[in-house]
Each structure stands twice: as C-alpha cells, then as structure tokens.
PDB file of C-alpha atoms and ligand atoms in Angstrom:
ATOM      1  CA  UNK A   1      -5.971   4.621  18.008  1.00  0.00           C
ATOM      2  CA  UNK A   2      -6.556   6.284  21.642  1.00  0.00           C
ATOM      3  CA  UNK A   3      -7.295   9.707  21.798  1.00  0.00           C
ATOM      4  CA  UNK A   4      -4.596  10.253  24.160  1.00  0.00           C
ATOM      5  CA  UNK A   5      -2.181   9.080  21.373  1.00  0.00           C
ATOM      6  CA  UNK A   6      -3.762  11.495  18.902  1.00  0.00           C
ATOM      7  CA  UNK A   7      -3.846  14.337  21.349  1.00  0.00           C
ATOM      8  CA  UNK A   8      -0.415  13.690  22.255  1.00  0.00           C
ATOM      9  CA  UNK A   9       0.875  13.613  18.032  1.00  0.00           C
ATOM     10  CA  UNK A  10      -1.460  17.338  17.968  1.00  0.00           C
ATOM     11  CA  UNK A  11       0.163  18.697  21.197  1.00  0.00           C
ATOM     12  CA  UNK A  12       3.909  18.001  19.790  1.00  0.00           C
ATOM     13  CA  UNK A  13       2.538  20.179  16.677  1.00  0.00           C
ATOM     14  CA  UNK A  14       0.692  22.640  18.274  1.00  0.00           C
ATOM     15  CA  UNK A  15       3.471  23.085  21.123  1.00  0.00           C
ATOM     16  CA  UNK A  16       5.784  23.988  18.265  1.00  0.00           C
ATOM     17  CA  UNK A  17       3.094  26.313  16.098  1.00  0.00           C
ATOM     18  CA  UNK A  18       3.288  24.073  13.335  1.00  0.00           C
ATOM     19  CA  UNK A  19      -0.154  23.637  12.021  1.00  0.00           C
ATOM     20  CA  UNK A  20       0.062  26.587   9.680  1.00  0.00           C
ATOM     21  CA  UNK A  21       2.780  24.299   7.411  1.00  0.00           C
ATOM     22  CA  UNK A  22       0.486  21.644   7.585  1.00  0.00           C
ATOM     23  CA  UNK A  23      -1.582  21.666   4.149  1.00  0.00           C
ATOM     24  CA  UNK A  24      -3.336  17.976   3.190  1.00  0.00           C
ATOM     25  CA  UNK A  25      -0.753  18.527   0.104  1.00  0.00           C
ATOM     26  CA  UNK A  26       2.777  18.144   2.252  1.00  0.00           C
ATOM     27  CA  UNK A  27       0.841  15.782   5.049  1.00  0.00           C
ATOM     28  CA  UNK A  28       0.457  13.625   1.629  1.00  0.00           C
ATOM     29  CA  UNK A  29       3.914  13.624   0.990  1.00  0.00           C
ATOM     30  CA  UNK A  30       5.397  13.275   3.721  1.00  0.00           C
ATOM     31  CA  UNK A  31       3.070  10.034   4.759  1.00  0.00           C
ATOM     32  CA  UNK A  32       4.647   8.800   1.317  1.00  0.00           C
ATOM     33  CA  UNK A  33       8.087  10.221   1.843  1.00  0.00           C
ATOM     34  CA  UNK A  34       7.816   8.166   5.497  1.00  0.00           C
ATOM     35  CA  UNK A  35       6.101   5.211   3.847  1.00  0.00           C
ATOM     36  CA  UNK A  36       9.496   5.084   1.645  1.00  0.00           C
ATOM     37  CA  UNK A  37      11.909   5.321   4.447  1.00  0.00           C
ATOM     38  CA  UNK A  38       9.948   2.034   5.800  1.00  0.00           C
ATOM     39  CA  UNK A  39      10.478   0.369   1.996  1.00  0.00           C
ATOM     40  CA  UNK A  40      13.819   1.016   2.582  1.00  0.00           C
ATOM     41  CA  UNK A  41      14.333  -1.018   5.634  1.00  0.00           C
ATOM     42  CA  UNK A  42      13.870  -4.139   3.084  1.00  0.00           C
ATOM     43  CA  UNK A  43      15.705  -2.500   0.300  1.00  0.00           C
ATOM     44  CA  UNK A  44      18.817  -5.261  -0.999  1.00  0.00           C
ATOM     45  CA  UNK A  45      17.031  -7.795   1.456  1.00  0.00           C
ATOM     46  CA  UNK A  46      16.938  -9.802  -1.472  1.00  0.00           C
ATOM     47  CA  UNK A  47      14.185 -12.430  -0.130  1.00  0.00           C
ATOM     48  CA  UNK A  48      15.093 -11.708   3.626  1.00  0.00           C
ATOM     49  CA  UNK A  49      11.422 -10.863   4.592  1.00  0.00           C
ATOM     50  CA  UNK A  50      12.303 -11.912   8.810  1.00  0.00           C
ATOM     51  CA  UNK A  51      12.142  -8.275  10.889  1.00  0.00           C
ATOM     52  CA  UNK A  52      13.062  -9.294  14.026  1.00  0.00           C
ATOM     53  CA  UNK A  53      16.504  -8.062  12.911  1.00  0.00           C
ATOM     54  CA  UNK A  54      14.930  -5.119  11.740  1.00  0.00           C
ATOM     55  CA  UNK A  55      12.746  -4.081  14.045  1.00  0.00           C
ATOM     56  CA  UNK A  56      13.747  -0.950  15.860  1.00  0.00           C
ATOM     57  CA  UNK A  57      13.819   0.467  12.072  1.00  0.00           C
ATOM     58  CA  UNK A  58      10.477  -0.873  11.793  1.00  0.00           C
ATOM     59  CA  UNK A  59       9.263   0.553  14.485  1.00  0.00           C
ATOM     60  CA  UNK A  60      10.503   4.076  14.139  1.00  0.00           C
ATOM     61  CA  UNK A  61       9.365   4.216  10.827  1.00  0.00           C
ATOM     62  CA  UNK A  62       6.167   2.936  10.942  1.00  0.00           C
ATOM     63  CA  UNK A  63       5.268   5.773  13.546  1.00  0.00           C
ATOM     64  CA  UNK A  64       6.543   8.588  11.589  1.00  0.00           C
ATOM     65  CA  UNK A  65       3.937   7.230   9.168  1.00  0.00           C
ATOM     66  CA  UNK A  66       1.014   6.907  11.377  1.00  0.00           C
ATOM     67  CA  UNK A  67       1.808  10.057  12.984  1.00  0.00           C
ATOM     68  CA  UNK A  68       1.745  11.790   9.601  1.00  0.00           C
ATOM     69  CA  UNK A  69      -1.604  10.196   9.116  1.00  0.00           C
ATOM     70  CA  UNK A  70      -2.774  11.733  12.776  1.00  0.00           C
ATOM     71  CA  UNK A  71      -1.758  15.126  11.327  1.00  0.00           C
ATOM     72  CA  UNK A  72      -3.596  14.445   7.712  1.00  0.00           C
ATOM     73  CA  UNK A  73      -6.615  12.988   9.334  1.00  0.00           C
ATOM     74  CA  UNK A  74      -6.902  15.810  12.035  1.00  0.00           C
ATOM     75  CA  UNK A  75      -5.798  18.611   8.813  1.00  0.00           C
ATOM     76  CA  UNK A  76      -8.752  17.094   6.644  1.00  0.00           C
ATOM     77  CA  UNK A  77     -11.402  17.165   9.700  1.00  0.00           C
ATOM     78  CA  UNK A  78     -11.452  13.338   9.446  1.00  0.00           C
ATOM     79  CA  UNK A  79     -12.245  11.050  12.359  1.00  0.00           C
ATOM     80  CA  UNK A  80      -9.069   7.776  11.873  1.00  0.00           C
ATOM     81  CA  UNK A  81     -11.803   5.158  13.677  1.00  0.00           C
ATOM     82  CA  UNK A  82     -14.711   6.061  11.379  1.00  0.00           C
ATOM     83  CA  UNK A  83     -12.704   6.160   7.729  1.00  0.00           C
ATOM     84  CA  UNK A  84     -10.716   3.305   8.809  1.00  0.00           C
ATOM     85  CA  UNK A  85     -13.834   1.147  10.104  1.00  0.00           C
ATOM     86  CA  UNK A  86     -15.318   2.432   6.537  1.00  0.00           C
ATOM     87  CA  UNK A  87     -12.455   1.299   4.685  1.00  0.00           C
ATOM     88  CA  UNK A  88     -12.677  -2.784   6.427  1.00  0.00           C
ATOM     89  CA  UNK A  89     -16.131  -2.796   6.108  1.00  0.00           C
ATOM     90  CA  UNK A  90     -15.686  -1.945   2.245  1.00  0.00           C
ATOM     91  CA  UNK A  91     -13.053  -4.173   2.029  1.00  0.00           C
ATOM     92  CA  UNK A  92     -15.472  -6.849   3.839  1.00  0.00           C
ATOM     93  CA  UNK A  93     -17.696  -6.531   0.551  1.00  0.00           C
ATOM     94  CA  UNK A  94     -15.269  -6.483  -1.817  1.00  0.00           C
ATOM     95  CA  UNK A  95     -13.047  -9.333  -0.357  1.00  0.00           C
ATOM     96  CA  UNK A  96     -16.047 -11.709   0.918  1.00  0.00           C
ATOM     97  CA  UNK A  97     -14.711 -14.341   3.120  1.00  0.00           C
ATOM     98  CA  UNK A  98     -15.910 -17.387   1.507  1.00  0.00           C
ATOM     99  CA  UNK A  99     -13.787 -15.550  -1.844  1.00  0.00           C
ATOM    100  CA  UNK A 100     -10.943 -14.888  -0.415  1.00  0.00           C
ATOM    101  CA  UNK A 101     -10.090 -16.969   2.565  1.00  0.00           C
ATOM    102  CA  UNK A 102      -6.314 -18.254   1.836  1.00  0.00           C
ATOM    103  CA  UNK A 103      -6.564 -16.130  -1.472  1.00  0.00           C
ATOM    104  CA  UNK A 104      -4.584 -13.657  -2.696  1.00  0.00           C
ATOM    105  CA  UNK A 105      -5.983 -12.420  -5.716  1.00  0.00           C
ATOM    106  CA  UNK A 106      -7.068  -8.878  -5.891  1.00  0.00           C
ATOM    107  CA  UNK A 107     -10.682  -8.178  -5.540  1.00  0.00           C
ATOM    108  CA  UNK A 108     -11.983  -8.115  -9.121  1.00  0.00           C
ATOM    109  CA  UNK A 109      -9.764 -11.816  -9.755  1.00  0.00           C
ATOM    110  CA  UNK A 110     -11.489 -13.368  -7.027  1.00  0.00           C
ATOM    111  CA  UNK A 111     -14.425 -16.815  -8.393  1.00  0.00           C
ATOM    112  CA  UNK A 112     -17.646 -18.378  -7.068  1.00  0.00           C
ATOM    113  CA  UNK A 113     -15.634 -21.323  -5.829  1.00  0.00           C
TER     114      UNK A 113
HETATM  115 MG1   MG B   1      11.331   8.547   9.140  1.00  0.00          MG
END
C-alpha cells in the first residue's frame, strides 16, 4: 500500500469531516458488511469459481474493503505495512514451508512429513 493511496482514502474522509463517525466499532462493521457484499458476488455460483465474468464486481468491492481497512488502520493508530508484514511473518511460523507446501490443512493439522 503507497502512502499516496492511503493519503488519498484519508483526504476523501477528511474533505467530507467524517472522522468523528469513524469509531474502530462501525470501521469493524462495515469492513465485514463490505467483506459480505464481495461473498455475494459468488452467491448461487453454485461451483462457478471463474471471475473474469465477475470482475468489475470484484473489483469495486474489494476496494470498499481495503479502504475500510485504511480508515480502521489509520482510526486504531496502526501502521497497514508493519501489522500486515507481522501477520506473514507469523503465518511463516505457523505454516512452515516444508509443512505446508501444496497443503491445505490448517495450521495445527499440518505433520513432520
Ligand atoms: Mg460495497
């Protein structure tokens, strides 16, 4: 994520005075309540998984998400970079490669092959 992208998300708030209605609480929801609309791009797909078709739908929605989580992140004082780079290298322990590679059992399934 560029910082130009992130100021950009905080400008469209702060150009509109905003900020005071966003509380971690309703930046929570509304990441879900956007996470949902994206579900329901594949909702009666049946086992259509292919988005090209989908795409622009995709594409709208995911940024309403990630622009949500701009707005959380910058509401909770949190860098996006640092928690995310956190997060992989957490997930780097938890989900070793030679565990995991072509594997997708969660974490505490994975074996010693
Ligand atoms: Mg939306």
């Amino acid at each position: 994520m560029t910082q130009d992208t992130i100021n950009e998300v905080l400008k469209f708030r702060d150009d509109r005075d905003w900020k005071q209605f966003h509380n971690p609480k309703d930046l929570a929801i509304s990441i879900s309540l956007e996470a949902a609309e994206l579900l329901e791009v594949f909702q009666w797909s049946a086992e259509d998984v292919v988005c090209e078709n989908k795409l622009n739908k995709i594409r709208e929605e995911l940024a309403d998400v990630v622009n949500y989580c701009i707005l959380m992140a910058d509401a909770c004082g949190l860098d996006l970079d640092e928690i995310v780079h956190e997060k992989v290298q957490l997930n780097n322990e938890k989900y070793p490669v030679e565990k995991a590679f072509g594997n997708k059992e969660k974490y505490t399934e994975l074996k010693d092959k």
